[in-house]
């Protein structure tokens, strides 16, 4: 709500805006009409009239939300307005057989699909940058740090390789997640569609290229909870990389330089803004995931828990993109100071290594399987 | 971010909007200049020039947030723009001795004060409604329900009295919370103000009628964490009352009727919209509190945790007002069905009561200290 | 910590006890020795001596935890004690090439595997009960309830079918989760194992039938975060079913009777104890998941976030089993009152249905695709 | 549940153990009998008999918890056993007029009081150490670090002074929190006590030196939620100080040395174990607070949310003590390296300071109000 533009790229802000939700709601109503027409439930003419009126520019989204307060959701005023726009006999076939939640949940699935697509693109950018760093810095010796203390030598390449594996892992999980279409009617039985219920459900889902659910999921919110958790995992992983970068960029460590941010009072300071933004964003995604993990939805539609999802889903998507974008920009502009890494290595850290490899003479001789691990990581990323 | 207008009254949306934050930031810069002028740190003429330029209409808040991305906060571009507006020699006295966080934290304290004031007003409305119900329904016998089962008789008045005590308690706690002004300069030492540091801090705080901190709190965020928690307590308590109402309004219970909400498909349904909105809002406040409870701010300014506060504070305030407002509207329009309450009392519930009061003949004889408790609650509310 | 025995079945309490962790730690040290011997890294004799000493009865687990305070983990004193037990030359090959976290993380994976197995068994019981209810109650008409109000008729069978789909979904996700073995040595490079690093890692993982990670995951905790989230989803879904049951069992609804719980004061009360316990357990799982979702582990080993996982994982597993067990017992003893369901259906609910199916004469005629959905759910569960 | 002994001092583990809860439950039953006897509600002989049987050694706490599973709480079997122990006529006056929750909630208040007392003692130790550091290091110049970058000079004394202010603030808040006694009987009306309800409630509270509530708080859990939040604030603040210490102790920074922890593989490493333990503990306190902030307790007693409190309260108390104790030990053994602090100060950091104080020649000349702030902090701590 506050300073969103500071944290979230414009595309992601747009993807979860009221306008984007309106667009998704109207696409859903249109798909319903077309699916019903394709099965003879409503006439082709009605479907055409309805489809023609499903244009965002005919609606005032602010007014819909305010009117929605009286109904508990924005679909009731949207349907009312849509019926007015359609007019005539076709008006009574608007929203036919559906309940508000069918439309809103399906729209949420569309919004989520768009938001996740933006996130995957950012994660791909992060992964590409990590892969490049892993490959380029195979021989860049640096300290492995455990409990914030130098332990033994490792390579910056292996550090980046571990970042890469996490990003690719998170990306795979997210890419496999597809929220389903929703269609159940007032009580989840599709009663108003008579014999045609399942056929309409399937056609409707196909129309929107969404999976059809086994049975309506009005109060069975596992997919949303899992998406929320996976957004938190993705953003949290971006925050972990961001934290490593902020720690490496510390004045006293200085092993990386991140793209610059201006300080209002201290021109000499090079603030790690990308990491800072990524970490801040991730906190909001985790908070949103907490809301989406609330699965106690009463009976066939929850008295509150459902209504809390819309903002949580939007925030979760937008700020996850924010986290990934800030990290990607940081990694793409990262300067790695290999000399400083070497210089920072303490005597004790090197001696420690010698305990394990008494014949070794240089840090490079103590790196064990670091190179092999990098190869495995790069192969995993290419899979 | 999504459908805010459905959940949050316009005044509360405004109170945490980017525009409101801009206004608070500019009031803060102005107060700083005036405090400094009052102590001779800058000239009266400079202070006047600065004060005159601290007008929200001279700034484009969207642009500030977007530019803020390069600085990690919106104050850097704001100060830059303000200096341009002021021009001349006075420009160099804009933001004198302050750091971005001084301005943002103080603005947050102002935003919080305004948001809490709206919340207190709504809670007062809730309390007034609860007090009325407690008093009017002293003799309205109903079932006490434990683990969702009828236990023994109580009164609806006592139920409302317990609601009242919680609201008054939450209100007292919130009213006692005042976020302090912030002024520490780049490192929290007020170095740029020389000998005048403490005097400027005190004058600055007085100017804004905010408490002065013992020492700068750039990375000591207990007040914000406690405010966040207390917002969650207030909203959570509204949600508890809302849940009781939704349970009492169930079709099969029917002991209260809440102001109506239209259903898109079922005109006969009387949806408990106020309770639904209150419960949904409360989830967002709890989520925001989770962010604000994150106290691990590194050293003298956090690399991310600070930046996560702005949205969390705004959301927490706005949705707490949303929860209280929805509950207040519900309670003000509540219809209590005393006959139904009596009719719903099961034989076993009454017999149970007889075990304790063998001479009793009517439910009214089994109510123990219910009336005395109502008196205590009303007295507590008047304190 | 408090009254665990009230919530968590003995088997699950045992599975996450200090004793079980000790057992897992020793199995891990033994597997390491055996893997290293199989590759000639240590001698068969050393491996045999070490394996022989990896017996829980030789260790005092309470003392290990207390001593562990000085090291920040229990592995350091365990290794020290193990070396004493082994004695002789072989002592120096105990824990060879490993770091404490290798042993603890691998033990965590073993503990998680055992805990998840208990959970899957309970979820299977829940699913079986849901499937039976779905099948038996295909024709049991009841009210679909949205926002806690009766909407239109549905069947209790469809309600149970939706429960079933969620349980099966949660079960599939959990069954697919396998935490990997961990072996990286002090810095994640397996430096002390020279050329044999990867071979030892693979042999070690095979020995314990755990997946080998792509690269060591000392600070890449996505698998644990995802397991935590999935435990919360499974427990949260149990809580949702529990909530539905508690609502159906309300005195005024009375559509189901759950196995009895005694009341200390009111013998007539039939408290829904199973649902109550399930819901309470789920809250602890969600809380534990919140800890596990914290992915900001610094560099190669976290200064705190790692140490917080052990309790969170244990609590998450144990209380998830607690939630599922309480729900299973409830469902297995559930009495469904079909007559009461029919009697509770309001006139308006039936009339509402007639709007959609004007030719219908009985509630059974208004059920749309309810039966077809049950078939889909049962088929999904059999997959 | 796992490795508690590693994180929580023995006294705190004991204070929230099942045995401590049993003791508190029995003290509560005894106080009830004595309060009732003092008002003539039961005979002195009955009270004496009951008091005599309220001895923990007569009960098997493990068995109570297991039996409690059938009742949903441990009080039902405890009361049953207590009646057997008392025998004769007096047995029927055991637990007279009370409900299980009266006893459990009051016991929770006693457990909380004991746990908070342990926590306050630890916080006092932390405060004393901070005050000493603040005073001793008034002149120890070090870098203020913002966003993990050096900003301008400050003193280590001021850093410790800010820690101090937070600890004292958290301590004051906690000390002011006192959970009330609970007594309401089955439905919150004290029906079984007839005219004597309020008098018994007051005598009972007095007996235990707990505040009497305005009205029973069976489902009005604000005090517990606020205690939970305040425990999270206290532990979170300990974690913040711990994080600062861990960052200062980094190999590359080396400005403080914390008491040593052994590494299983690297004897040279000086792991910051106290900070690590404190941070890990704080995560569990925050998680517990999340459970306690759940205020949606249904009607007069919650179906689950109440039952989730016992473990959350115990964990919150124990791990908050754990966090404070680990931090106190760390601060008491802290070595501050003033030379290293000075040596670490970058040229740019000093030049930056010169911009503000052109006449200054040494870092000491750039410290603004640092000394005055330390005085304010020490005065605040003495209040």
Short mmCIF file of N, CA and C in Angstrom, two decimals, chain B residues 163-292:
data_model
loop_
_atom_site.label_atom_id
_atom_site.label_comp_id
_atom_site.label_asym_id
_atom_site.label_seq_id
_atom_site.Cartn_x
_atom_site.Cartn_y
_atom_site.Cartn_z
N UNK B 163 -17.23 -8.76 25.69
CA UNK B 163 -16.74 -8.07 24.48
C UNK B 163 -16.26 -6.67 24.85
N UNK B 164 -17.11 -5.98 25.61
CA UNK B 164 -16.82 -4.60 26.00
C UNK B 164 -15.50 -4.49 26.74
N UNK B 165 -15.29 -5.38 27.71
CA UNK B 165 -14.06 -5.30 28.50
C UNK B 165 -12.84 -5.43 27.59
N UNK B 166 -12.92 -6.34 26.64
CA UNK B 166 -11.80 -6.52 25.72
C UNK B 166 -11.55 -5.28 24.86
N UNK B 167 -12.62 -4.69 24.37
CA UNK B 167 -12.46 -3.50 23.52
C UNK B 167 -11.86 -2.35 24.31
N UNK B 168 -12.35 -2.16 25.52
CA UNK B 168 -11.85 -1.06 26.34
C UNK B 168 -10.38 -1.29 26.68
N UNK B 169 -10.07 -2.54 27.01
CA UNK B 169 -8.68 -2.90 27.30
C UNK B 169 -7.79 -2.59 26.09
N UNK B 170 -8.20 -3.04 24.92
CA UNK B 170 -7.40 -2.81 23.72
C UNK B 170 -7.25 -1.33 23.45
N UNK B 171 -8.34 -0.62 23.67
CA UNK B 171 -8.32 0.82 23.42
C UNK B 171 -7.35 1.54 24.34
N UNK B 172 -7.38 1.19 25.62
CA UNK B 172 -6.46 1.81 26.57
C UNK B 172 -5.01 1.59 26.15
N UNK B 173 -4.71 0.36 25.79
CA UNK B 173 -3.33 0.07 25.41
C UNK B 173 -2.88 0.88 24.21
N UNK B 174 -3.76 0.94 23.21
CA UNK B 174 -3.40 1.68 22.01
C UNK B 174 -3.26 3.17 22.29
N UNK B 175 -4.16 3.68 23.11
CA UNK B 175 -4.12 5.12 23.37
C UNK B 175 -2.83 5.52 24.08
N UNK B 176 -2.25 4.57 24.83
CA UNK B 176 -1.04 4.88 25.59
C UNK B 176 0.21 4.79 24.72
N UNK B 177 0.05 4.33 23.48
CA UNK B 177 1.22 4.13 22.63
C UNK B 177 1.49 5.35 21.79
N UNK B 178 2.66 5.89 21.90
CA UNK B 178 3.02 7.04 21.05
C UNK B 178 4.42 6.79 20.52
N UNK B 179 4.50 6.63 19.22
CA UNK B 179 5.83 6.46 18.62
C UNK B 179 6.58 7.77 18.78
N UNK B 180 7.88 7.70 19.05
CA UNK B 180 8.65 8.93 19.27
C UNK B 180 9.12 9.58 17.97
N UNK B 181 9.53 10.82 18.12
CA UNK B 181 10.25 11.49 17.04
C UNK B 181 11.61 10.80 16.86
N UNK B 182 12.20 11.02 15.72
CA UNK B 182 13.52 10.43 15.45
C UNK B 182 14.46 11.54 14.99
N UNK B 183 15.60 11.60 15.59
CA UNK B 183 16.64 12.51 15.09
C UNK B 183 17.98 12.05 15.65
N UNK B 184 18.84 11.62 14.76
CA UNK B 184 20.14 11.12 15.19
C UNK B 184 21.25 11.47 14.22
N UNK B 185 20.85 11.89 13.00
CA UNK B 185 21.87 12.13 11.99
C UNK B 185 22.47 10.82 11.49
N UNK B 186 23.47 10.96 10.66
CA UNK B 186 24.00 9.81 9.92
C UNK B 186 24.36 8.62 10.79
N UNK B 187 24.88 8.86 11.98
CA UNK B 187 25.31 7.74 12.80
C UNK B 187 24.65 7.68 14.16
N UNK B 188 23.63 8.49 14.36
CA UNK B 188 22.92 8.45 15.64
C UNK B 188 23.54 9.30 16.72
N UNK B 189 24.55 10.12 16.34
CA UNK B 189 25.24 10.96 17.33
C UNK B 189 24.86 12.43 17.22
N UNK B 190 24.10 12.78 16.22
CA UNK B 190 23.77 14.18 15.95
C UNK B 190 25.04 15.02 15.80
N UNK B 191 26.07 14.40 15.22
CA UNK B 191 27.38 15.05 15.12
C UNK B 191 27.30 16.41 14.42
N UNK B 192 26.47 16.50 13.39
CA UNK B 192 26.45 17.72 12.59
C UNK B 192 25.85 18.89 13.35
N UNK B 193 25.19 18.59 14.48
CA UNK B 193 24.56 19.68 15.23
C UNK B 193 25.42 20.16 16.39
N UNK B 194 26.62 19.58 16.47
CA UNK B 194 27.56 20.06 17.50
C UNK B 194 26.97 20.03 18.89
N UNK B 195 27.06 21.15 19.57
CA UNK B 195 26.56 21.25 20.95
C UNK B 195 25.05 21.26 21.02
N UNK B 196 24.41 21.53 19.88
CA UNK B 196 22.97 21.77 19.92
C UNK B 196 22.12 20.51 19.75
N UNK B 197 22.78 19.38 19.64
CA UNK B 197 22.06 18.15 19.29
C UNK B 197 20.82 17.91 20.13
N UNK B 198 20.99 17.79 21.42
CA UNK B 198 19.85 17.45 22.26
C UNK B 198 18.78 18.52 22.25
N UNK B 199 19.22 19.78 22.22
CA UNK B 199 18.24 20.86 22.22
C UNK B 199 17.40 20.83 20.94
N UNK B 200 18.05 20.57 19.82
CA UNK B 200 17.30 20.48 18.56
C UNK B 200 16.34 19.30 18.60
N UNK B 201 16.83 18.16 19.09
CA UNK B 201 15.96 16.98 19.19
C UNK B 201 14.71 17.30 19.99
N UNK B 202 14.91 17.95 21.13
CA UNK B 202 13.75 18.25 21.97
C UNK B 202 12.81 19.26 21.32
N UNK B 203 13.37 20.28 20.69
CA UNK B 203 12.52 21.28 20.04
C UNK B 203 11.76 20.67 18.87
N UNK B 204 12.43 19.81 18.15
CA UNK B 204 11.85 19.14 16.99
C UNK B 204 10.67 18.26 17.44
N UNK B 205 10.90 17.49 18.49
CA UNK B 205 9.83 16.61 18.98
C UNK B 205 8.65 17.45 19.46
N UNK B 206 8.95 18.53 20.17
CA UNK B 206 7.89 19.39 20.70
C UNK B 206 7.07 19.98 19.55
N UNK B 207 7.79 20.41 18.54
CA UNK B 207 7.12 21.00 17.37
C UNK B 207 6.05 20.07 16.80
N UNK B 208 6.35 18.79 16.82
CA UNK B 208 5.42 17.80 16.24
C UNK B 208 4.56 17.14 17.31
N UNK B 209 4.73 17.56 18.55
CA UNK B 209 4.01 16.95 19.67
C UNK B 209 4.21 15.44 19.72
N UNK B 210 5.42 15.04 19.51
CA UNK B 210 5.79 13.62 19.65
C UNK B 210 6.75 13.51 20.83
N UNK B 211 6.80 12.35 21.49
CA UNK B 211 7.80 12.18 22.54
C UNK B 211 9.21 12.19 21.94
N UNK B 212 10.16 12.73 22.70
CA UNK B 212 11.57 12.61 22.29
C UNK B 212 12.09 11.27 22.82
N UNK B 213 12.87 10.58 22.03
CA UNK B 213 13.41 9.30 22.48
C UNK B 213 14.56 9.53 23.48
N UNK B 214 14.84 8.54 24.30
CA UNK B 214 15.99 8.62 25.20
C UNK B 214 17.27 8.76 24.38
N UNK B 215 17.43 7.90 23.42
CA UNK B 215 18.51 8.02 22.43
C UNK B 215 17.89 7.62 21.09
N UNK B 216 18.51 8.00 19.99
CA UNK B 216 17.92 7.67 18.69
C UNK B 216 17.59 6.17 18.60
N UNK B 217 16.51 5.86 17.94
CA UNK B 217 16.00 4.49 17.88
C UNK B 217 16.06 3.92 16.45
N UNK B 218 17.07 4.36 15.70
CA UNK B 218 17.20 3.89 14.30
C UNK B 218 17.16 2.37 14.19
N UNK B 219 17.74 1.69 15.12
CA UNK B 219 17.78 0.24 15.04
C UNK B 219 17.20 -0.41 16.30
N UNK B 220 16.44 0.40 17.08
CA UNK B 220 15.84 -0.11 18.32
C UNK B 220 14.34 0.04 18.16
N UNK B 221 13.72 -0.97 17.55
CA UNK B 221 12.38 -0.81 17.02
C UNK B 221 11.30 -1.36 17.93
N UNK B 222 11.55 -1.41 19.20
CA UNK B 222 10.54 -1.95 20.11
C UNK B 222 9.21 -1.19 20.03
N UNK B 223 9.23 0.15 19.93
CA UNK B 223 7.93 0.83 19.89
C UNK B 223 7.08 0.42 18.69
N UNK B 224 7.71 0.26 17.55
CA UNK B 224 6.95 -0.16 16.37
C UNK B 224 6.47 -1.60 16.51
N UNK B 225 7.32 -2.44 17.06
CA UNK B 225 6.93 -3.84 17.24
C UNK B 225 5.73 -3.93 18.18
N UNK B 226 5.80 -3.14 19.25
CA UNK B 226 4.69 -3.17 20.21
C UNK B 226 3.42 -2.57 19.63
N UNK B 227 3.57 -1.53 18.82
CA UNK B 227 2.38 -0.98 18.17
C UNK B 227 1.79 -2.03 17.23
N UNK B 228 2.64 -2.68 16.46
CA UNK B 228 2.16 -3.73 15.56
C UNK B 228 1.41 -4.81 16.32
N UNK B 229 1.98 -5.26 17.42
CA UNK B 229 1.33 -6.30 18.21
C UNK B 229 0.00 -5.81 18.76
N UNK B 230 -0.02 -4.56 19.20
CA UNK B 230 -1.25 -4.05 19.79
C UNK B 230 -2.33 -3.84 18.72
N UNK B 231 -1.92 -3.48 17.52
CA UNK B 231 -2.89 -3.43 16.41
C UNK B 231 -3.46 -4.82 16.16
N UNK B 232 -2.59 -5.82 16.22
CA UNK B 232 -3.07 -7.19 16.01
C UNK B 232 -4.00 -7.62 17.12
N UNK B 233 -3.71 -7.20 18.34
CA UNK B 233 -4.60 -7.53 19.45
C UNK B 233 -5.96 -6.86 19.26
N UNK B 234 -5.94 -5.58 18.90
CA UNK B 234 -7.21 -4.87 18.71
C UNK B 234 -8.02 -5.49 17.57
N UNK B 235 -7.36 -5.74 16.46
CA UNK B 235 -8.08 -6.31 15.32
C UNK B 235 -8.49 -7.75 15.61
N UNK B 236 -7.64 -8.47 16.30
CA UNK B 236 -7.97 -9.86 16.64
C UNK B 236 -9.15 -9.92 17.58
N UNK B 237 -9.25 -8.96 18.45
CA UNK B 237 -10.38 -8.94 19.36
C UNK B 237 -11.67 -8.59 18.59
N UNK B 238 -11.57 -7.67 17.66
CA UNK B 238 -12.72 -7.39 16.78
C UNK B 238 -13.13 -8.67 16.04
N UNK B 239 -12.12 -9.43 15.61
CA UNK B 239 -12.42 -10.67 14.89
C UNK B 239 -13.09 -11.69 15.79
N UNK B 240 -12.71 -11.72 17.05
CA UNK B 240 -13.35 -12.64 18.00
C UNK B 240 -14.83 -12.30 18.15
N UNK B 241 -15.13 -11.02 18.31
CA UNK B 241 -16.53 -10.61 18.44
C UNK B 241 -17.27 -10.93 17.14
N UNK B 242 -16.59 -10.66 16.03
CA UNK B 242 -17.18 -10.94 14.72
C UNK B 242 -17.48 -12.43 14.57
N UNK B 243 -16.58 -13.26 15.05
CA UNK B 243 -16.80 -14.70 14.96
C UNK B 243 -17.99 -15.11 15.81
N UNK B 244 -18.09 -14.58 17.02
CA UNK B 244 -19.25 -14.89 17.85
C UNK B 244 -20.54 -14.51 17.13
N UNK B 245 -20.52 -13.33 16.51
CA UNK B 245 -21.73 -12.88 15.80
C UNK B 245 -22.05 -13.78 14.62
N UNK B 246 -21.01 -14.16 13.87
CA UNK B 246 -21.26 -15.03 12.72
C UNK B 246 -21.81 -16.37 13.19
N UNK B 247 -21.33 -16.85 14.33
CA UNK B 247 -21.84 -18.12 14.86
C UNK B 247 -23.28 -17.97 15.36
N UNK B 248 -23.56 -16.85 16.00
CA UNK B 248 -24.93 -16.62 16.49
C UNK B 248 -25.89 -16.41 15.34
N UNK B 249 -25.37 -15.91 14.22
CA UNK B 249 -26.22 -15.63 13.07
C UNK B 249 -26.43 -16.85 12.17
N UNK B 250 -25.77 -17.94 12.50
CA UNK B 250 -25.94 -19.14 11.67
C UNK B 250 -27.44 -19.45 11.48
N UNK B 251 -27.76 -19.96 10.32
CA UNK B 251 -29.15 -20.31 10.02
C UNK B 251 -29.77 -21.12 11.14
N UNK B 252 -29.04 -22.09 11.67
CA UNK B 252 -29.61 -23.00 12.65
C UNK B 252 -29.62 -22.41 14.06
N UNK B 253 -28.95 -21.31 14.25
CA UNK B 253 -28.91 -20.69 15.57
C UNK B 253 -29.85 -19.47 15.58
N UNK B 254 -29.56 -18.55 14.65
CA UNK B 254 -30.50 -17.46 14.41
C UNK B 254 -30.76 -16.55 15.60
N UNK B 255 -29.82 -16.40 16.47
CA UNK B 255 -30.06 -15.59 17.67
C UNK B 255 -29.79 -14.12 17.44
N UNK B 256 -29.03 -13.81 16.43
CA UNK B 256 -28.88 -12.41 16.03
C UNK B 256 -29.05 -12.31 14.52
N UNK B 257 -29.43 -11.13 14.09
CA UNK B 257 -29.42 -10.82 12.66
C UNK B 257 -28.49 -9.64 12.47
N UNK B 258 -27.60 -9.78 11.51
CA UNK B 258 -26.66 -8.69 11.26
C UNK B 258 -27.14 -7.92 10.04
N UNK B 259 -26.72 -6.65 9.93
CA UNK B 259 -27.14 -5.87 8.75
C UNK B 259 -26.84 -6.65 7.49
N UNK B 260 -27.69 -6.50 6.54
CA UNK B 260 -27.74 -7.40 5.40
C UNK B 260 -26.65 -7.16 4.37
N UNK B 261 -26.31 -8.21 3.69
CA UNK B 261 -25.47 -8.13 2.51
C UNK B 261 -26.14 -8.90 1.40
N UNK B 262 -26.09 -8.37 0.24
CA UNK B 262 -26.76 -9.02 -0.89
C UNK B 262 -25.93 -10.20 -1.37
N UNK B 263 -26.56 -11.26 -1.78
CA UNK B 263 -25.88 -12.39 -2.40
C UNK B 263 -26.12 -12.33 -3.89
N UNK B 264 -25.08 -12.61 -4.68
CA UNK B 264 -25.23 -12.49 -6.14
C UNK B 264 -26.16 -13.56 -6.67
N UNK B 265 -26.25 -14.68 -5.97
CA UNK B 265 -27.08 -15.76 -6.50
C UNK B 265 -28.29 -16.07 -5.63
N UNK B 266 -28.24 -15.73 -4.35
CA UNK B 266 -29.31 -16.17 -3.45
C UNK B 266 -29.89 -15.02 -2.66
N UNK B 267 -30.91 -14.37 -3.22
CA UNK B 267 -31.46 -13.17 -2.57
C UNK B 267 -31.95 -13.45 -1.14
N UNK B 268 -32.31 -14.70 -0.82
CA UNK B 268 -32.83 -14.96 0.52
C UNK B 268 -31.74 -14.98 1.58
N UNK B 269 -30.51 -15.14 1.15
CA UNK B 269 -29.44 -15.28 2.14
C UNK B 269 -29.10 -13.96 2.80
N UNK B 270 -28.90 -14.02 4.08
CA UNK B 270 -28.50 -12.82 4.82
C UNK B 270 -27.07 -13.07 5.28
N UNK B 271 -26.15 -12.65 4.48
CA UNK B 271 -24.75 -12.94 4.78
C UNK B 271 -24.21 -12.02 5.87
N UNK B 272 -23.46 -12.57 6.80
CA UNK B 272 -22.92 -11.76 7.89
C UNK B 272 -21.69 -10.98 7.42
N UNK B 273 -21.94 -9.97 6.56
CA UNK B 273 -20.82 -9.35 5.87
C UNK B 273 -19.89 -8.58 6.78
N UNK B 274 -20.46 -7.88 7.73
CA UNK B 274 -19.60 -7.14 8.65
C UNK B 274 -18.62 -8.07 9.35
N UNK B 275 -19.12 -9.12 9.98
CA UNK B 275 -18.19 -10.06 10.62
C UNK B 275 -17.17 -10.66 9.64
N UNK B 276 -17.63 -10.95 8.44
CA UNK B 276 -16.72 -11.52 7.44
C UNK B 276 -15.59 -10.53 7.12
N UNK B 277 -15.96 -9.29 6.90
CA UNK B 277 -14.93 -8.29 6.58
C UNK B 277 -13.99 -8.08 7.77
N UNK B 278 -14.56 -8.04 8.97
CA UNK B 278 -13.72 -7.82 10.16
C UNK B 278 -12.70 -8.95 10.31
N UNK B 279 -13.16 -10.17 10.11
CA UNK B 279 -12.23 -11.29 10.26
C UNK B 279 -11.15 -11.27 9.18
N UNK B 280 -11.54 -10.95 7.96
CA UNK B 280 -10.54 -10.89 6.87
C UNK B 280 -9.52 -9.80 7.16
N UNK B 281 -10.00 -8.64 7.59
CA UNK B 281 -9.08 -7.54 7.90
C UNK B 281 -8.08 -7.96 8.98
N UNK B 282 -8.58 -8.62 10.01
CA UNK B 282 -7.72 -8.97 11.13
C UNK B 282 -6.55 -9.85 10.70
N UNK B 283 -6.79 -10.69 9.71
CA UNK B 283 -5.68 -11.55 9.26
C UNK B 283 -4.53 -10.70 8.70
N UNK B 284 -4.88 -9.63 8.01
CA UNK B 284 -3.81 -8.79 7.45
C UNK B 284 -3.07 -8.03 8.54
N UNK B 285 -3.78 -7.66 9.58
CA UNK B 285 -3.12 -6.95 10.67
C UNK B 285 -2.14 -7.88 11.38
N UNK B 286 -2.57 -9.11 11.60
CA UNK B 286 -1.66 -10.07 12.23
C UNK B 286 -0.43 -10.29 11.36
N UNK B 287 -0.63 -10.39 10.07
CA UNK B 287 0.51 -10.58 9.16
C UNK B 287 1.45 -9.38 9.23
N UNK B 288 0.89 -8.19 9.27
CA UNK B 288 1.72 -6.98 9.35
C UNK B 288 2.47 -6.94 10.68
N UNK B 289 1.80 -7.36 11.75
CA UNK B 289 2.46 -7.38 13.05
C UNK B 289 3.66 -8.31 13.03
N UNK B 290 3.54 -9.42 12.32
CA UNK B 290 4.66 -10.34 12.20
C UNK B 290 5.89 -9.66 11.61
N UNK B 291 5.67 -8.82 10.63
CA UNK B 291 6.79 -8.09 10.03
C UNK B 291 7.38 -7.09 11.04
N UNK B 292 6.50 -6.41 11.74
CA UNK B 292 6.98 -5.37 12.68
C UNK B 292 7.65 -5.98 13.90
#
